[in-house]
Structures are given as C-alpha cells and as structure tokens.
Coordinates of C-alpha atoms in Angstrom, one line a residue:
X1 CA 112.7 142.9 119.9
X2 CA 111.1 139.6 118.9
X3 CA 113.0 136.4 119.6
X4 CA 112.6 133.6 117.1
X5 CA 110.8 130.6 118.6
X6 CA 110.5 128.1 115.7
X7 CA 111.2 127.9 112.0
X8 CA 109.6 125.8 109.4
X9 CA 112.1 124.5 106.8
X10 CA 111.9 121.7 104.2
X11 CA 114.6 119.1 104.4
X12 CA 115.3 115.8 102.7
X13 CA 115.7 112.7 104.9
X14 CA 116.3 109.0 104.0
X15 CA 114.7 106.3 106.1
X16 CA 114.6 102.5 105.9
X17 CA 111.4 101.0 104.6
X18 CA 110.1 97.6 105.6
X19 CA 108.0 96.1 102.8
X20 CA 105.3 93.8 104.1
X21 CA 104.3 90.9 101.8
X22 CA 102.4 89.0 104.5
X23 CA 99.6 90.0 106.9
X24 CA 100.4 87.5 109.7
X25 CA 101.7 89.4 112.8
X26 CA 103.6 86.4 114.1
X27 CA 105.4 85.8 110.8
X28 CA 106.3 89.5 110.5
X29 CA 107.7 89.5 114.1
X30 CA 109.8 86.4 113.4
X31 CA 111.2 87.8 110.1
X32 CA 112.2 91.1 111.7
X33 CA 113.8 89.4 114.7
X34 CA 115.8 87.2 112.4
X35 CA 117.2 90.3 110.6
X36 CA 117.9 92.0 114.0
X37 CA 119.7 88.9 115.3
X38 CA 122.1 89.1 112.3
X39 CA 123.2 92.6 113.3
X40 CA 121.7 93.8 116.6
X41 CA 123.9 96.9 116.8
X42 CA 122.8 98.1 113.4
X43 CA 119.2 97.7 114.1
X44 CA 119.2 99.2 117.6
X45 CA 116.5 101.8 118.0
X46 CA 116.1 102.1 114.2
X47 CA 113.2 104.1 112.8
X48 CA 111.4 102.8 109.7
X49 CA 108.5 103.4 107.4
X50 CA 106.2 100.5 106.8
X51 CA 105.0 99.8 103.2
X52 CA 101.8 97.7 103.0
X53 CA 101.2 98.2 99.3
X54 CA 102.0 94.5 98.5
X55 CA 99.4 93.1 101.0
X56 CA 96.4 92.2 99.0
X57 CA 94.3 90.7 101.8
X58 CA 92.8 92.5 104.9
X59 CA 95.3 93.3 107.6
X60 CA 94.8 93.6 111.3
X61 CA 96.9 96.8 111.7
X62 CA 96.8 96.9 115.5
X63 CA 98.3 93.4 115.8
X64 CA 100.9 94.0 113.0
X65 CA 101.8 97.3 114.7
X66 CA 102.3 95.6 118.1
X67 CA 104.3 92.8 116.5
X68 CA 106.7 95.3 114.8
X69 CA 107.3 97.7 117.8
X70 CA 107.8 94.7 120.1
X71 CA 111.0 94.0 118.2
X72 CA 112.3 97.3 119.3
X73 CA 111.8 99.0 115.9
X74 CA 110.2 102.5 115.8
X75 CA 107.5 103.2 113.2
X76 CA 107.5 106.8 111.9
X77 CA 105.0 106.3 109.1
X78 CA 103.0 104.0 106.8
X79 CA 102.8 104.2 103.0
X80 CA 101.0 102.2 100.3
X81 CA 97.6 102.2 102.1
X82 CA 94.4 102.9 100.1
X83 CA 91.9 101.0 102.3
X84 CA 89.8 103.4 104.4
X85 CA 89.2 101.0 107.2
X86 CA 93.0 100.3 107.5
X87 CA 93.8 104.0 107.3
X88 CA 91.4 104.5 110.2
X89 CA 93.0 101.7 112.2
X90 CA 96.5 103.2 111.5
X91 CA 95.4 106.6 112.6
X92 CA 94.1 105.1 115.9
X93 CA 97.6 104.0 116.7
X94 CA 98.9 107.5 116.2
X95 CA 101.1 106.6 113.2
X96 CA 100.9 109.1 110.3
X97 CA 99.9 108.0 106.8
X98 CA 102.6 109.1 104.3
X99 CA 101.8 109.7 100.7
X100 CA 104.4 109.7 97.8
X101 CA 104.2 112.2 95.0
X102 CA 103.8 111.4 91.3
X103 CA 102.1 108.0 91.8
X104 CA 101.3 107.6 88.1
X105 CA 104.9 108.4 87.2
X106 CA 106.3 105.8 89.6
X107 CA 103.8 103.3 88.3
X108 CA 105.0 103.9 84.7
X109 CA 108.6 103.7 86.0
X110 CA 108.0 100.2 87.6
X111 CA 106.4 98.9 84.5
X112 CA 109.3 100.2 82.3
X113 CA 111.7 98.6 84.7
X114 CA 110.0 95.2 84.3
X115 CA 110.0 95.5 80.5
X116 CA 113.7 96.5 80.5
X117 CA 114.5 93.5 82.9
X118 CA 112.7 91.1 80.5
X119 CA 114.7 92.5 77.6
X120 CA 118.0 91.9 79.5
X121 CA 117.0 88.3 80.1
X122 CA 116.5 87.7 76.4
X123 CA 119.6 89.7 75.3
X124 CA 121.7 86.6 74.5
X125 CA 119.0 85.4 72.0
X126 CA 119.1 88.6 70.0
X127 CA 121.5 89.9 67.4
X128 CA 123.3 93.2 67.9
X129 CA 121.3 94.8 65.2
X130 CA 118.0 93.8 66.9
X131 CA 119.2 95.2 70.2
X132 CA 120.2 98.5 68.6
X133 CA 116.8 98.8 66.9
X134 CA 115.0 98.1 70.2
X135 CA 117.1 100.7 72.1
X136 CA 116.4 103.3 69.4
X137 CA 112.7 102.5 69.6
X138 CA 112.7 102.8 73.4
X139 CA 114.5 106.2 73.2
X140 CA 111.4 107.5 71.4
X141 CA 109.2 106.8 74.5
X142 CA 109.3 109.9 76.6
X143 CA 107.6 108.1 79.5
X144 CA 110.8 106.0 80.3
X145 CA 112.7 107.5 83.3
X146 CA 116.5 106.8 83.3
X147 CA 118.2 107.2 86.8
X148 CA 121.8 108.3 86.5
X149 CA 124.3 107.3 89.2
X150 CA 124.3 109.4 92.3
X151 CA 127.7 110.9 92.6
X152 CA 128.9 112.7 95.8
X153 CA 132.3 114.5 96.0
X154 CA 132.1 115.7 99.6
X155 CA 133.3 113.5 102.6
X156 CA 130.5 111.7 104.3
X157 CA 130.5 112.6 108.0
X158 CA 129.4 110.5 111.0
X159 CA 125.7 110.5 111.3
X160 CA 125.0 111.2 107.6
X161 CA 122.8 108.8 105.6
X162 CA 123.0 108.8 101.8
X163 CA 120.4 106.9 99.7
X164 CA 120.5 106.4 96.0
X165 CA 117.1 105.4 94.8
X166 CA 117.0 102.9 91.9
X167 CA 120.6 103.8 90.9
X168 CA 124.3 103.3 91.8
X169 CA 125.9 105.4 94.5
X170 CA 129.4 106.8 93.9
X171 CA 131.4 108.5 96.7
X172 CA 134.6 110.2 95.6
X173 CA 135.9 110.9 99.1
X174 CA 136.2 109.4 102.5
X175 CA 133.3 107.9 104.5
X176 CA 133.5 108.3 108.3
X177 CA 132.6 105.8 111.0
X178 CA 128.9 106.2 111.8
X179 CA 127.9 107.2 108.3
X180 CA 125.5 105.1 106.2
X181 CA 125.5 104.6 102.5
X182 CA 122.4 102.9 101.0
X183 CA 121.8 102.2 97.3
X184 CA 119.3 100.1 95.3
X185 CA 122.3 99.5 92.9
X186 CA 126.0 99.2 93.3
X187 CA 128.1 101.3 95.7
X188 CA 131.6 102.7 94.8
X189 CA 133.8 104.4 97.5
X190 CA 136.9 106.0 96.2
X191 CA 138.5 106.8 99.5
X192 CA 138.5 105.4 103.1
X193 CA 135.4 103.4 103.9
X194 CA 134.8 103.3 107.6
X195 CA 131.0 103.5 107.8
X196 CA 128.2 101.2 106.7
X197 CA 127.4 100.2 103.1
X198 CA 124.1 98.6 102.1
X199 CA 123.9 97.8 98.4
X200 CA 121.0 96.2 96.6
X201 CA 118.5 97.8 99.1
X202 CA 115.7 96.8 96.9
X203 CA 116.7 93.1 97.0
X204 CA 118.9 93.0 93.9
X205 CA 121.4 90.2 94.7
X206 CA 123.5 91.1 91.7
X207 CA 124.7 94.3 93.2
X208 CA 128.2 94.8 94.4
X209 CA 130.3 97.1 96.7
X210 CA 133.7 98.5 95.6
X211 CA 136.1 100.2 98.1
X212 CA 139.6 101.5 97.6
X213 CA 140.4 101.3 101.3
X214 CA 138.2 99.0 103.2
X215 CA 137.6 99.6 107.0
X216 CA 133.8 99.2 107.0
X217 CA 131.6 98.9 110.1
X218 CA 129.1 96.9 108.2
X219 CA 128.7 95.6 104.6
X220 CA 125.4 94.4 103.2
X221 CA 124.0 93.2 99.9
X222 CA 120.4 92.4 99.4
X223 CA 119.9 91.8 103.2
X224 CA 123.1 89.6 103.7
X225 CA 125.4 91.2 106.3
X226 CA 129.1 91.2 107.3
X227 CA 130.1 93.1 110.5
X228 CA 133.5 94.7 110.9
X229 CA 134.7 91.9 113.2
X230 CA 133.8 89.3 110.4
X231 CA 135.9 91.0 107.8
X232 CA 139.3 89.1 107.4
X233 CA 142.3 91.3 108.4
X234 CA 143.9 90.7 105.0
X235 CA 141.3 92.9 103.4
X236 CA 141.4 95.8 105.8
X237 CA 142.8 99.0 104.2
X238 CA 142.9 97.2 100.8
X239 CA 141.1 97.8 97.6
X240 CA 138.2 95.3 97.6
X241 CA 135.1 94.1 95.8
X242 CA 132.2 92.7 97.8
X243 CA 129.6 90.6 96.2
X244 CA 127.2 87.6 96.8
X245 CA 128.3 84.1 95.9
X246 CA 125.6 81.5 96.5
X247 CA 123.9 83.9 99.0
X248 CA 127.3 84.3 100.9
X249 CA 128.7 87.8 101.2
X250 CA 132.2 87.4 99.6
X251 CA 135.2 89.8 99.6
X252 CA 137.8 89.8 96.9
X253 CA 140.9 91.9 96.7
X254 CA 141.1 94.3 93.7
X255 CA 144.9 95.0 94.1

C-alpha cells in the first residue's frame, strides 16, 4: 500500500505588495522603517511582494534587496520587472520573479479607471443629461471592467486574510482577532470587528471603514493607522465610521 508523500494543489493567497517609486536603497529603507515604527506589531515578520514597475531608471537590486530585508521584512517575490539585467540580479538573490496574468487586460483596466476618475472630477460641470449620455456611451465599450463589491457571509477566523482588489469589501458576519481585512475600496463589517481592517490599500484617501460593533486590533486608511489602544473607549462595541480628516484617522459614532 502506497503512502501519500505530497500533493500539489492550487490555492489563492493574498499578500501585501510594496510599490517602489524610487531606486535609492537608503530612502527605501527609511520609508519602510517609518511605516514599521507606526505599527511594529503589525509589521513583525511580515512577508511581502515587491513591485518595481514604477521605477523608470536603473536599479541596483542587490542594494535595494539588502535595504528591505534589513528592516525585518521578508521578500517572497518581485513583480513588474521587464529588464533582463535586473531579472538576472534578482535571480542571484534567490527571490522568484512573479508574473501576473492578463497584462493587456489590466493595462486597459488602469486606463479606463483614469478616464472614469477624470469624468468624476468634471461631474459638477455637466448636466444630468450629459452624464446619462456619457454613461450610455461607456456601456457600449466592452473593454471596460466593472468590479462589484466583494461580499462574504461567513465569519472571518483568526489567521484568515481577505483582500478585495479594486473594490469594496463587505463582511456580513463577525471578524475574529488575528484576522485581516484589506480592500482597495471601503470596508463594511456587519458584525463584531475584532481583527485588522485596512481600507484604501491602493492609496485612496477617500475610503472609509464602517463597523456595527467596533473592537478592532488595528484600523488603517491609505497608510494611516490606529492601534487598538489608540481607539477611544467610547467607540468600543459601538457602530462607527472611520475616515481620514486632514490626514488624521477619525472615528465617528453612527448610533
């Protein structure tokens, strides 16, 4: 009788991604350390993927790699790299190069998002009739990708990490201590919220977090953080709205 040794199975995982916009190792190190100092417990032994797509100049990957890992962060992969010399340098450090699927589709999606954002900025200057005509025109373009809200009805257990890419995240249940909710859009929790909630993960400062019963370990919007001990007692267990006000994370009671 054969005993099973291993099994290959496809799973879906969500990881934090650090987007690099500068190729200077010292600046990268200082920026990461500043984030870690805001919430040392949250970033302890965290594993990330590094995105270097936005670096237009040459990058000394070995120095950048050493700068990042010296902060205590673990690198599990690199994306956004098309330069053969840089790929070779990354391979020499033993870090895998990760490739995303449907590159052309994502490029179109980003272009459509920029166009839609521009339309939103001009919305006050247009009549209702003009807006309706434009929306009807856009609906004929099959290349536009619309992301619905990610809705989860099951309880989120400790150790689980849920990520809503380019959309809102709605949890219609309880979120346990040690669970992580991450969304590029808003986060809604209709239940006890005892884990971590990170809204505006793509940097959108207009995102908000809504909880019916707030006991969160950590709250974050576009990189600004509040730890559990920083949440005023008057909001604990209450229905609350969390948002940014002049770059300050603010909590307001909804009851």
